[in-house]
Short mmCIF file of C-alpha atoms and ligand atoms in Angstrom, two decimals:
data_model
loop_
_atom_site.label_atom_id
_atom_site.label_comp_id
_atom_site.label_asym_id
_atom_site.label_seq_id
_atom_site.Cartn_x
_atom_site.Cartn_y
_atom_site.Cartn_z
CA UNK A 1 129.00 75.56 67.32
CA UNK A 2 131.58 77.43 65.81
CA UNK A 3 130.82 81.00 66.62
CA UNK A 4 129.93 82.73 63.01
CA UNK A 5 129.56 86.07 64.61
CA UNK A 6 133.21 86.07 64.38
CA UNK A 7 133.38 84.38 61.15
CA UNK A 8 134.86 87.07 58.60
CA UNK A 9 133.30 84.83 55.77
CA UNK A 10 130.02 85.49 56.82
CA UNK A 11 128.42 88.35 54.80
CA UNK A 12 127.60 91.35 56.84
CA UNK A 13 124.84 92.54 54.82
CA UNK A 14 121.33 91.49 53.85
CA UNK A 15 120.77 87.83 55.52
CA UNK A 16 123.96 88.14 57.52
CA UNK A 17 124.71 89.08 61.45
CA UNK A 18 123.72 92.76 61.21
CA UNK A 19 120.46 91.98 59.56
CA UNK A 20 119.84 89.13 62.22
CA UNK A 21 120.91 91.18 65.26
CA UNK A 22 118.51 93.78 64.00
CA UNK A 23 115.50 91.20 63.54
CA UNK A 24 116.48 89.56 67.02
CA UNK A 25 116.18 92.89 68.93
CA UNK A 26 113.14 94.13 67.22
CA UNK A 27 111.46 90.82 68.19
CA UNK A 28 112.62 91.08 71.64
CA UNK A 29 111.39 94.02 72.09
CA UNK A 30 108.04 93.06 71.53
CA UNK A 31 108.62 90.89 74.22
CA UNK A 32 109.78 93.53 76.64
CA UNK A 33 106.96 95.91 75.32
CA UNK A 34 104.26 93.23 76.34
CA UNK A 35 105.62 92.73 79.64
CA UNK A 36 105.62 96.59 80.15
CA UNK A 37 101.92 96.76 78.97
CA UNK A 38 101.11 94.16 81.68
CA UNK A 39 102.76 96.75 84.11
CA UNK A 40 106.10 94.97 84.63
CA UNK A 41 109.86 95.91 84.62
CA UNK A 42 111.59 94.56 81.54
CA UNK A 43 115.35 94.85 80.02
CA UNK A 44 117.53 93.19 77.48
CA UNK A 45 120.42 91.52 79.90
CA UNK A 46 123.73 90.22 79.54
CA UNK A 47 125.48 89.04 76.67
CA UNK A 48 123.41 90.71 74.09
CA UNK A 49 123.92 94.27 75.62
CA UNK A 50 127.69 93.75 75.85
CA UNK A 51 128.12 92.63 71.93
CA UNK A 52 125.64 95.55 71.14
CA UNK A 53 128.02 98.25 73.12
CA UNK A 54 130.93 96.33 71.40
CA UNK A 55 128.99 96.74 67.84
CA UNK A 56 129.11 93.02 67.35
CA UNK A 57 126.29 90.87 66.32
CA UNK A 58 124.33 89.19 68.56
CA UNK A 59 123.75 85.39 69.18
CA UNK A 60 120.54 85.82 71.35
CA UNK A 61 118.77 88.08 73.64
CA UNK A 62 118.15 87.35 76.80
CA UNK A 63 115.43 89.36 78.48
CA UNK A 64 115.33 90.07 82.44
CA UNK A 65 112.10 91.06 84.38
CA UNK A 66 110.26 91.90 87.39
CA UNK A 67 107.30 89.31 86.13
CA UNK A 68 107.16 86.28 87.99
CA UNK A 69 107.40 82.95 85.87
CA UNK A 70 103.83 82.22 86.42
CA UNK A 71 102.93 85.66 84.99
CA UNK A 72 105.30 85.46 81.90
CA UNK A 73 103.82 81.90 81.26
CA UNK A 74 100.27 83.83 81.54
CA UNK A 75 101.43 86.60 79.07
CA UNK A 76 102.88 84.50 76.26
CA UNK A 77 101.26 81.87 74.07
CA UNK A 78 104.17 79.61 73.37
CA UNK A 79 106.25 78.96 76.60
CA UNK A 80 108.60 76.22 77.83
CA UNK A 81 109.42 76.03 81.77
CA UNK A 82 113.03 74.79 81.12
CA UNK A 83 114.55 76.71 84.13
CA UNK A 84 111.46 77.68 85.98
CA UNK A 85 113.11 76.67 89.14
CA UNK A 86 115.52 79.53 88.77
CA UNK A 87 112.80 81.72 87.15
CA UNK A 88 113.77 81.14 83.78
CA UNK A 89 111.08 80.59 80.84
CA UNK A 90 111.40 80.24 77.28
CA UNK A 91 108.95 82.39 75.12
CA UNK A 92 108.87 81.14 71.78
CA UNK A 93 108.49 83.70 69.17
CA UNK A 94 106.54 82.35 65.92
CA UNK A 95 105.63 84.94 63.53
CA UNK A 96 103.50 83.78 60.50
CA UNK A 97 106.50 84.35 58.47
CA UNK A 98 110.06 83.84 59.31
CA UNK A 99 111.44 81.21 61.68
CA UNK A 100 110.81 80.61 65.22
CA UNK A 101 113.07 81.87 67.71
CA UNK A 102 113.60 81.27 71.56
CA UNK A 103 113.98 84.02 74.05
CA UNK A 104 114.91 83.21 77.33
CA UNK A 105 112.48 85.44 80.16
CA UNK A 106 114.12 85.35 83.41
CA UNK A 107 112.92 86.72 86.53
CA UNK A 108 115.42 89.29 88.26
CA UNK A 109 116.72 87.16 90.85
CA UNK A 110 119.60 86.92 93.31
CA UNK A 111 121.20 84.04 94.16
CA UNK A 112 121.48 81.90 97.49
CA UNK A 113 124.47 80.21 98.81
CA UNK A 114 126.41 78.07 96.65
CA UNK A 115 126.42 74.87 98.72
CA UNK A 116 128.19 72.87 95.86
CA UNK A 117 130.10 75.40 93.97
CA UNK A 118 127.95 74.93 90.84
CA UNK A 119 124.46 75.90 91.46
CA UNK A 120 122.76 78.34 94.43
CA UNK A 121 120.89 76.45 96.63
CA UNK A 122 118.24 79.08 96.49
CA UNK A 123 117.09 81.80 94.66
CA UNK A 124 115.35 85.07 95.89
CA UNK A 125 113.45 87.29 92.99
CA UNK A 126 114.59 90.83 93.39
CA UNK A 127 115.09 94.01 91.09
CA UNK A 128 117.65 94.76 88.29
CA UNK A 129 120.16 95.93 90.59
CA UNK A 130 120.41 92.76 92.76
CA UNK A 131 120.32 90.69 89.51
CA UNK A 132 123.11 92.56 88.20
CA UNK A 133 125.20 91.93 91.12
CA UNK A 134 124.90 88.11 91.26
CA UNK A 135 126.32 88.40 87.46
CA UNK A 136 129.95 87.05 87.03
CA UNK A 137 131.48 89.85 85.00
CA UNK A 138 130.82 93.60 84.83
CA UNK A 139 130.87 93.35 80.86
CA UNK A 140 127.94 90.68 81.05
CA UNK A 141 126.05 92.43 83.97
CA UNK A 142 124.46 95.07 81.73
CA UNK A 143 120.95 96.05 81.08
CA UNK A 144 119.68 97.62 77.70
CA UNK A 145 116.06 99.27 78.15
CA UNK A 146 114.72 98.97 74.30
CA UNK A 147 112.25 101.75 74.95
CA UNK A 148 114.70 104.30 76.52
CA UNK A 149 117.24 103.35 74.19
CA UNK A 150 119.81 103.30 77.09
CA UNK A 151 122.14 101.35 79.01
CA UNK A 152 121.37 100.36 83.03
CA UNK A 153 124.78 99.97 84.48
CA UNK A 154 124.86 98.79 88.20
CA UNK A 155 128.58 97.67 87.92
CA UNK A 156 130.77 99.89 85.91
CA UNK A 157 130.48 97.68 82.93
CA UNK A 158 130.40 100.31 80.41
CA UNK A 159 133.64 101.72 81.59
CA UNK A 160 134.98 98.09 81.65
CA UNK A 161 133.82 97.54 78.25
CA UNK A 162 135.68 100.91 77.06
CA UNK A 163 138.44 100.10 78.88
CA UNK A 164 138.67 96.66 77.43
CA UNK A 165 138.67 95.26 80.97
CA UNK A 166 137.24 91.93 82.16
CA UNK A 167 136.55 92.18 85.79
CA UNK A 168 134.68 90.19 88.17
CA UNK A 169 131.68 91.75 89.74
CA UNK A 170 132.18 92.79 93.17
CA UNK A 171 135.05 90.68 95.46
CA UNK A 172 136.63 88.42 92.67
CA UNK A 173 137.57 85.83 95.54
CA UNK A 174 134.15 85.40 96.48
CA UNK A 175 132.64 85.49 92.95
CA UNK A 176 134.93 82.85 91.89
CA UNK A 177 134.16 80.79 94.85
CA UNK A 178 130.58 80.77 94.31
CA UNK A 179 130.78 78.93 90.99
CA UNK A 180 134.34 77.73 90.03
CA UNK A 181 133.38 77.63 86.25
CA UNK A 182 133.62 81.28 86.30
CA UNK A 183 137.59 80.76 86.56
CA UNK A 184 137.30 79.54 83.17
CA UNK A 185 134.66 81.94 82.06
CA UNK A 186 136.76 85.02 82.66
CA UNK A 187 139.57 83.48 80.49
CA UNK A 188 137.21 82.68 77.72
CA UNK A 189 135.69 86.27 77.48
CA UNK A 190 139.09 88.01 78.06
CA UNK A 191 140.15 85.71 74.93
CA UNK A 192 137.26 86.00 72.72
CA UNK A 193 136.95 89.92 73.41
CA UNK A 194 140.51 90.45 73.42
CA UNK A 195 140.10 92.36 76.67
CA UNK A 196 142.79 92.23 79.33
CA UNK A 197 142.08 90.79 82.74
CA UNK A 198 141.98 93.45 85.23
CA UNK A 199 145.00 92.71 88.50
CA UNK A 200 142.67 91.85 91.45
CA UNK A 201 140.26 89.60 89.13
CA UNK A 202 143.74 87.82 87.27
CA UNK A 203 145.10 87.30 90.75
CA UNK A 204 141.71 85.89 92.30
CA UNK A 205 141.71 83.34 89.43
CA UNK A 206 145.40 82.51 89.87
CA UNK A 207 144.87 81.65 93.60
CA UNK A 208 141.70 79.67 93.22
CA UNK A 209 142.61 77.91 90.01
CA UNK A 210 143.14 74.35 91.87
CA UNK A 211 139.28 74.85 92.60
CA UNK A 212 138.51 74.36 88.73
CA UNK A 213 138.75 70.57 89.74
CA UNK A 214 135.40 70.62 91.50
CA UNK A 215 133.72 71.60 88.33
CA UNK A 216 131.75 68.81 86.76
CA UNK A 217 133.64 67.11 83.61
CA UNK A 218 130.68 68.20 81.40
CA UNK A 219 131.01 71.92 82.12
CA UNK A 220 135.11 71.96 81.77
CA UNK A 221 134.38 69.98 78.43
CA UNK A 222 131.82 72.55 77.22
CA UNK A 223 133.74 75.50 78.33
CA UNK A 224 137.09 74.29 76.92
CA UNK A 225 135.32 73.55 73.73
CA UNK A 226 134.12 77.30 73.41
CA UNK A 227 137.31 78.42 74.35
CA UNK A 228 139.12 76.35 71.28
CA UNK A 229 136.37 76.85 69.10
CA UNK A 230 136.40 80.81 69.04
CA UNK A 231 139.17 81.94 66.65
CA UNK A 232 141.11 83.55 69.42
CA UNK A 233 141.36 79.83 70.61
CA UNK A 234 145.41 80.55 70.79
CA UNK A 235 145.09 83.20 73.25
CA UNK A 236 142.27 81.46 75.16
CA UNK A 237 144.77 78.30 75.46
CA UNK A 238 147.77 80.43 76.32
CA UNK A 239 145.72 82.50 79.15
CA UNK A 240 144.10 79.24 80.69
CA UNK A 241 147.57 78.19 80.74
CA UNK A 242 149.20 81.34 82.42
CA UNK A 243 146.46 81.33 84.83
CA UNK A 244 146.93 77.86 86.20
CA UNK A 245 143.94 76.64 84.89
CA UNK A 246 145.25 74.14 82.35
CA UNK A 247 147.60 72.48 84.28
CA UNK A 248 144.22 71.31 86.56
CA UNK A 249 141.55 70.61 83.72
CA UNK A 250 144.25 69.38 81.23
CA UNK A 251 147.30 68.50 82.76
CA UNK A 252 148.46 66.49 80.21
CA UNK A 253 148.30 69.15 77.86
CA UNK A 254 149.74 71.68 80.22
CA UNK A 255 152.69 69.16 80.33
CA UNK A 256 153.68 70.04 76.79
CA UNK A 257 155.03 73.26 78.02
CA UNK A 258 157.77 71.54 79.88
CA UNK A 259 161.24 71.40 78.44
CA UNK A 260 161.80 73.83 75.60
CA UNK A 261 158.06 73.96 74.91
CA UNK A 262 158.17 72.62 71.13
CA UNK A 263 155.38 70.35 71.50
CA UNK A 264 153.30 73.27 73.03
CA UNK A 265 154.22 75.64 70.37
CA UNK A 266 153.37 73.23 67.81
CA UNK A 267 149.97 72.56 69.51
CA UNK A 268 149.02 76.47 69.44
CA UNK A 269 150.34 76.75 65.71
CA UNK A 270 148.09 73.76 64.60
CA UNK A 271 144.85 75.25 66.43
CA UNK A 272 145.11 78.74 65.34
CA UNK A 273 145.88 77.29 61.67
CA UNK A 274 142.60 75.37 61.55
CA UNK A 275 140.00 76.51 59.17
CA UNK A 276 137.33 78.84 59.68
CA UNK A 277 134.55 76.64 61.16
CA UNK A 278 136.29 73.22 62.30
CA UNK A 279 134.34 70.56 63.68
CA UNK A 280 134.41 69.72 67.43
CA UNK A 281 136.46 66.62 66.43
CA UNK A 282 138.96 68.45 64.79
CA UNK A 283 139.55 70.73 67.29
CA UNK A 284 139.91 68.27 70.03
CA UNK A 285 142.28 66.15 67.47
CA UNK A 286 144.31 69.50 67.00
CA UNK A 287 144.37 70.09 70.95
CA UNK A 288 145.64 66.26 71.60
CA UNK A 289 147.75 66.10 68.58
CA UNK A 290 151.07 66.08 70.29
CA UNK A 291 150.01 63.45 72.96
CA UNK A 292 150.01 59.65 72.16
CA UNK A 293 146.55 58.28 71.30
CA UNK A 294 146.30 56.27 74.47
CA UNK A 295 146.46 59.88 76.40
CA UNK A 296 144.20 61.30 73.95
CA UNK A 297 141.64 58.64 74.68
CA UNK A 298 141.90 58.63 78.59
CA UNK A 299 141.26 62.62 78.42
CA UNK A 300 138.32 62.63 76.08
CA UNK A 301 136.89 59.33 78.32
CA UNK A 302 137.53 61.66 81.45
CA UNK A 303 135.55 64.62 80.06
CA UNK A 304 132.70 62.53 78.99
CA UNK A 305 132.74 62.98 75.51
CA UNK A 306 130.21 60.74 73.41
CA UNK A 307 131.82 57.45 72.11
CA UNK A 308 131.54 58.56 68.72
CA UNK A 309 133.28 62.06 69.03
CA UNK A 310 135.99 60.38 71.28
CA UNK A 311 136.70 57.59 68.67
CA UNK A 312 136.78 60.03 65.84
CA UNK A 313 139.18 62.26 67.85
CA UNK A 314 141.59 59.65 69.09
CA UNK A 315 141.86 58.55 65.42
CA UNK A 316 142.64 61.75 64.25
CA UNK A 317 145.61 61.59 66.57
CA UNK A 318 146.63 58.21 66.24
CA UNK A 319 146.75 57.92 62.45
CA UNK A 320 148.41 61.80 62.05
CA UNK A 321 151.48 59.71 61.08
CA UNK A 322 150.11 57.71 58.24
CA UNK A 323 150.44 60.52 55.82
CA UNK A 324 153.97 60.19 55.81
CA UNK A 325 153.46 56.76 54.23
CA UNK A 326 150.86 58.08 51.58
CA UNK A 327 153.10 58.35 48.48
CA UNK A 328 154.48 54.74 48.97
CA UNK A 329 151.36 52.81 49.71
CA UNK A 330 149.90 50.56 47.31
CA UNK A 331 147.05 51.94 45.41
CA UNK A 332 144.48 50.28 47.23
CA UNK A 333 145.70 51.34 50.53
CA UNK A 334 145.64 54.81 49.71
CA UNK A 335 142.29 54.51 48.43
CA UNK A 336 141.18 52.50 51.63
CA UNK A 337 142.94 55.29 53.60
CA UNK A 338 141.25 58.71 51.45
CA UNK A 339 137.70 57.10 51.97
CA UNK A 340 137.48 56.14 55.60
CA UNK A 341 135.01 58.36 57.26
CA UNK A 342 135.99 62.12 58.00
CA UNK A 343 138.80 61.77 55.88
CA UNK A 344 138.45 65.43 55.66
CA UNK A 345 139.41 65.98 59.36
CA UNK A 346 142.24 64.12 58.90
CA UNK A 347 143.57 65.73 55.56
CA UNK A 348 143.05 69.44 57.49
CA UNK A 349 144.82 68.42 60.64
CA UNK A 350 147.58 67.15 58.68
CA UNK A 351 147.67 70.35 56.67
CA UNK A 352 147.87 72.43 59.71
CA UNK A 353 150.27 70.29 61.51
CA UNK A 354 152.71 70.66 58.53
CA UNK A 355 152.48 74.33 58.39
CA UNK A 356 152.71 75.01 61.84
CA UNK A 357 156.14 73.00 62.00
CA UNK A 358 157.45 75.09 58.92
CA UNK A 359 157.58 71.64 56.62
CA UNK A 360 156.54 70.64 52.89
CA UNK A 361 153.03 69.69 52.20
CA UNK A 362 153.82 67.07 49.48
CA UNK A 363 152.03 64.06 51.48
CA UNK A 364 149.14 66.51 51.95
CA UNK A 365 149.23 67.55 48.01
CA UNK A 366 149.26 64.35 47.06
CA UNK A 367 146.35 62.91 49.18
CA UNK A 368 144.53 66.25 48.36
CA UNK A 369 144.97 65.36 44.61
CA UNK A 370 144.61 61.92 44.49
CA UNK A 371 141.20 62.24 46.49
CA UNK A 372 139.96 64.85 43.82
CA UNK A 373 140.83 62.47 41.11
CA UNK A 374 139.26 59.28 42.21
CA UNK A 375 136.46 60.84 43.52
CA UNK A 376 135.80 62.52 40.03
CA UNK A 377 136.60 59.16 38.20
CA UNK A 378 133.72 56.79 37.03
CA UNK A 379 132.55 54.44 39.73
CA UNK A 380 134.48 51.68 38.53
CA UNK A 381 137.75 53.35 39.26
CA UNK A 382 136.77 55.45 41.90
CA UNK A 383 137.37 55.28 45.80
CA UNK A 384 134.01 52.86 46.39
CA UNK A 385 133.76 50.74 43.01
CA UNK A 386 130.72 48.32 43.05
CA UNK A 387 132.31 44.96 44.29
CA UNK A 388 132.98 42.21 41.61
CA UNK A 389 132.22 39.34 43.91
CA UNK A 390 130.11 39.01 46.75
CA UNK A 391 129.77 36.47 49.66
CA UNK A 392 126.67 35.20 47.63
CA UNK A 393 128.75 34.66 44.62
CA UNK A 394 131.35 32.66 46.37
CA UNK A 395 128.51 30.54 47.84
CA UNK A 396 126.84 30.04 44.58
CA UNK A 397 130.20 28.85 43.28
CA UNK A 398 130.20 25.93 46.00
CA UNK A 399 132.42 27.27 48.49
CA UNK A 400 131.54 27.05 52.28
CA UNK A 401 131.03 30.13 53.93
CA UNK A 402 133.63 30.81 56.41
CA UNK A 403 136.61 32.90 57.67
CA UNK A 404 138.28 32.47 54.10
CA UNK A 405 135.24 34.55 52.70
CA UNK A 406 136.62 37.57 54.02
CA UNK A 407 140.02 37.05 53.07
CA UNK A 408 139.63 36.62 49.66
CA UNK A 409 136.53 39.18 49.26
CA UNK A 410 139.43 41.51 50.40
CA UNK A 411 141.87 40.23 47.95
CA UNK A 412 139.46 40.90 45.10
CA UNK A 413 138.55 44.29 46.36
CA UNK A 414 142.55 45.25 46.63
CA UNK A 415 143.25 43.78 43.17
CA UNK A 416 139.70 45.94 41.97
CA UNK A 417 141.23 48.98 43.73
CA UNK A 418 144.32 48.79 42.12
CA UNK A 419 142.98 48.24 38.51
CA UNK A 420 144.11 44.82 38.22
CA UNK A 421 140.92 42.94 37.72
CA UNK A 422 137.98 44.90 35.84
CA UNK A 423 135.09 42.64 35.32
CA UNK A 424 133.38 39.57 37.07
CA UNK A 425 134.93 37.03 34.82
CA UNK A 426 138.22 38.19 35.63
CA UNK A 427 137.57 38.23 39.41
CA UNK A 428 135.84 34.52 39.31
CA UNK A 429 139.02 33.25 37.62
CA UNK A 430 140.97 34.97 40.54
CA UNK A 431 138.80 33.67 43.07
CA UNK A 432 139.25 29.90 41.63
CA UNK A 433 142.77 30.05 41.49
CA UNK A 434 143.05 31.60 45.06
CA UNK A 435 140.85 29.20 46.80
CA UNK A 436 141.63 26.01 45.16
P1 ATP B 501 127.38 84.14 74.92
O1 ATP B 501 127.49 85.45 73.84
O2 ATP B 501 128.50 83.47 74.78
O3 ATP B 501 126.17 83.45 74.76
P2 ATP B 501 126.86 85.53 77.35
O4 ATP B 501 127.23 86.50 78.01
O5 ATP B 501 124.97 85.55 76.70
O6 ATP B 501 127.60 85.08 75.94
P3 ATP B 501 125.67 83.06 79.01
O7 ATP B 501 126.92 81.93 79.01
O8 ATP B 501 124.99 82.69 77.37
O9 ATP B 501 126.90 84.13 78.33
O10 ATP B 501 124.98 83.69 80.13
C1 ATP B 501 124.19 84.80 79.94
C2 ATP B 501 124.39 85.72 81.17
O11 ATP B 501 124.42 84.81 82.42
C3 ATP B 501 125.80 86.33 81.14
O12 ATP B 501 126.22 87.23 80.31
C4 ATP B 501 126.00 86.35 82.75
O13 ATP B 501 125.43 87.90 83.09
C5 ATP B 501 125.24 85.25 83.16
N1 ATP B 501 126.09 84.12 83.85
C6 ATP B 501 126.08 82.98 82.90
N2 ATP B 501 127.07 82.23 83.39
C7 ATP B 501 127.14 82.38 84.53
C8 ATP B 501 127.76 82.11 86.07
N3 ATP B 501 128.37 80.94 85.99
N4 ATP B 501 127.97 82.86 86.85
C9 ATP B 501 127.50 84.12 87.06
N5 ATP B 501 126.41 84.72 85.89
C10 ATP B 501 126.41 84.07 84.73
MG1 MG B 502 124.21 83.68 75.65
#
């Protein structure tokens, strides 16, 4: 999902992000208060503390507590035990008025060995200090005490936020070896926050980059999607390339950097120009635009995208060249081109591709203007006029059903889209002449 926290068009007053942030924090503070009344320690944790210190709107508030999962479930009316094995309970806050919001309430824990480089084999409940030490980056390992109004920092995260630095908690090599997804996460947060990677952390990432190959396709897909969703996507992608991560997760895209790097520059140019909230298919279509459709298809298959998303993104890559024919196409062909599913994505990708190449927008303007005109036209002249003739009509006129039906119906529709057939009588005469 596009990140509206960084969308400059999102209003910052009224119902905008800051009002939402205040509302989320107030609700989370009530959950914390309830845990405290029951004798437990409870704090805001992770990303929301970081974003609060940076003065940014927050996406959600995660709560960390000394209360055990069973106790959390007892204390709140509506809970879901999604990650109960890891000590995570979702508390649903549903006020009499306003939307229901889910808060993750996680028991302070330290993680055991990461046997599979993905998930700890076991967890142990502990205090907030050890909980901070299991987290990936210092900027993500802070707590906030909403009662006292102060930060609890066991890892030097506040100083790193002030210095705008991304640093692994503890020994970077150890932390990355425990969970290789953290290699990509570090690059993502550096890009998104516009922070520098601390030298030891960056060196550890370069060294361990090949290990990102052990991360599941789904986690890589989701992490790369987060990187290219955010407006900082250009720097995010450049960082993954410089750190040697892209060569492992998307070697075909990394290979675009070879030679004079023109196609790599074009890829970055396309991505950075995409409008405020691109769809996921548009983002991936943009990322893979400089590859051939077959390669794009293989990548999306490998990353286990849904068939629907894969087909859409591959069509974006495959049909990008068709805009060059738009001004010489027949009216019928152009109408068929413009009315396809997801045409807006095709049009937007074409626009940013031309802009990135410093090329003229004639084909784009032609398509955009024709699309607007035909959409505004009455149904009979628009993109999808009601059919003049159906298969039922053909049968009624005595023709035996068969493959010829499709051919003649397409020919009728073509002529209708061209404006040369305008009534059922004309269409019937057209059919009888062709079928005789
Ligand atoms: P966002 O605003 O994108 O949600 P976030 O910091 O909340 O950012 P999440 O992925 O939601 O990030 O994770 C919440 C917290 O859990 C992080 O801040 C971090 O402390 C911890 N965390 C998440 N994933 C990992 C990981 N793979 N290894 C170690 N700690 C992690
Ligand atoms: Mg989060």
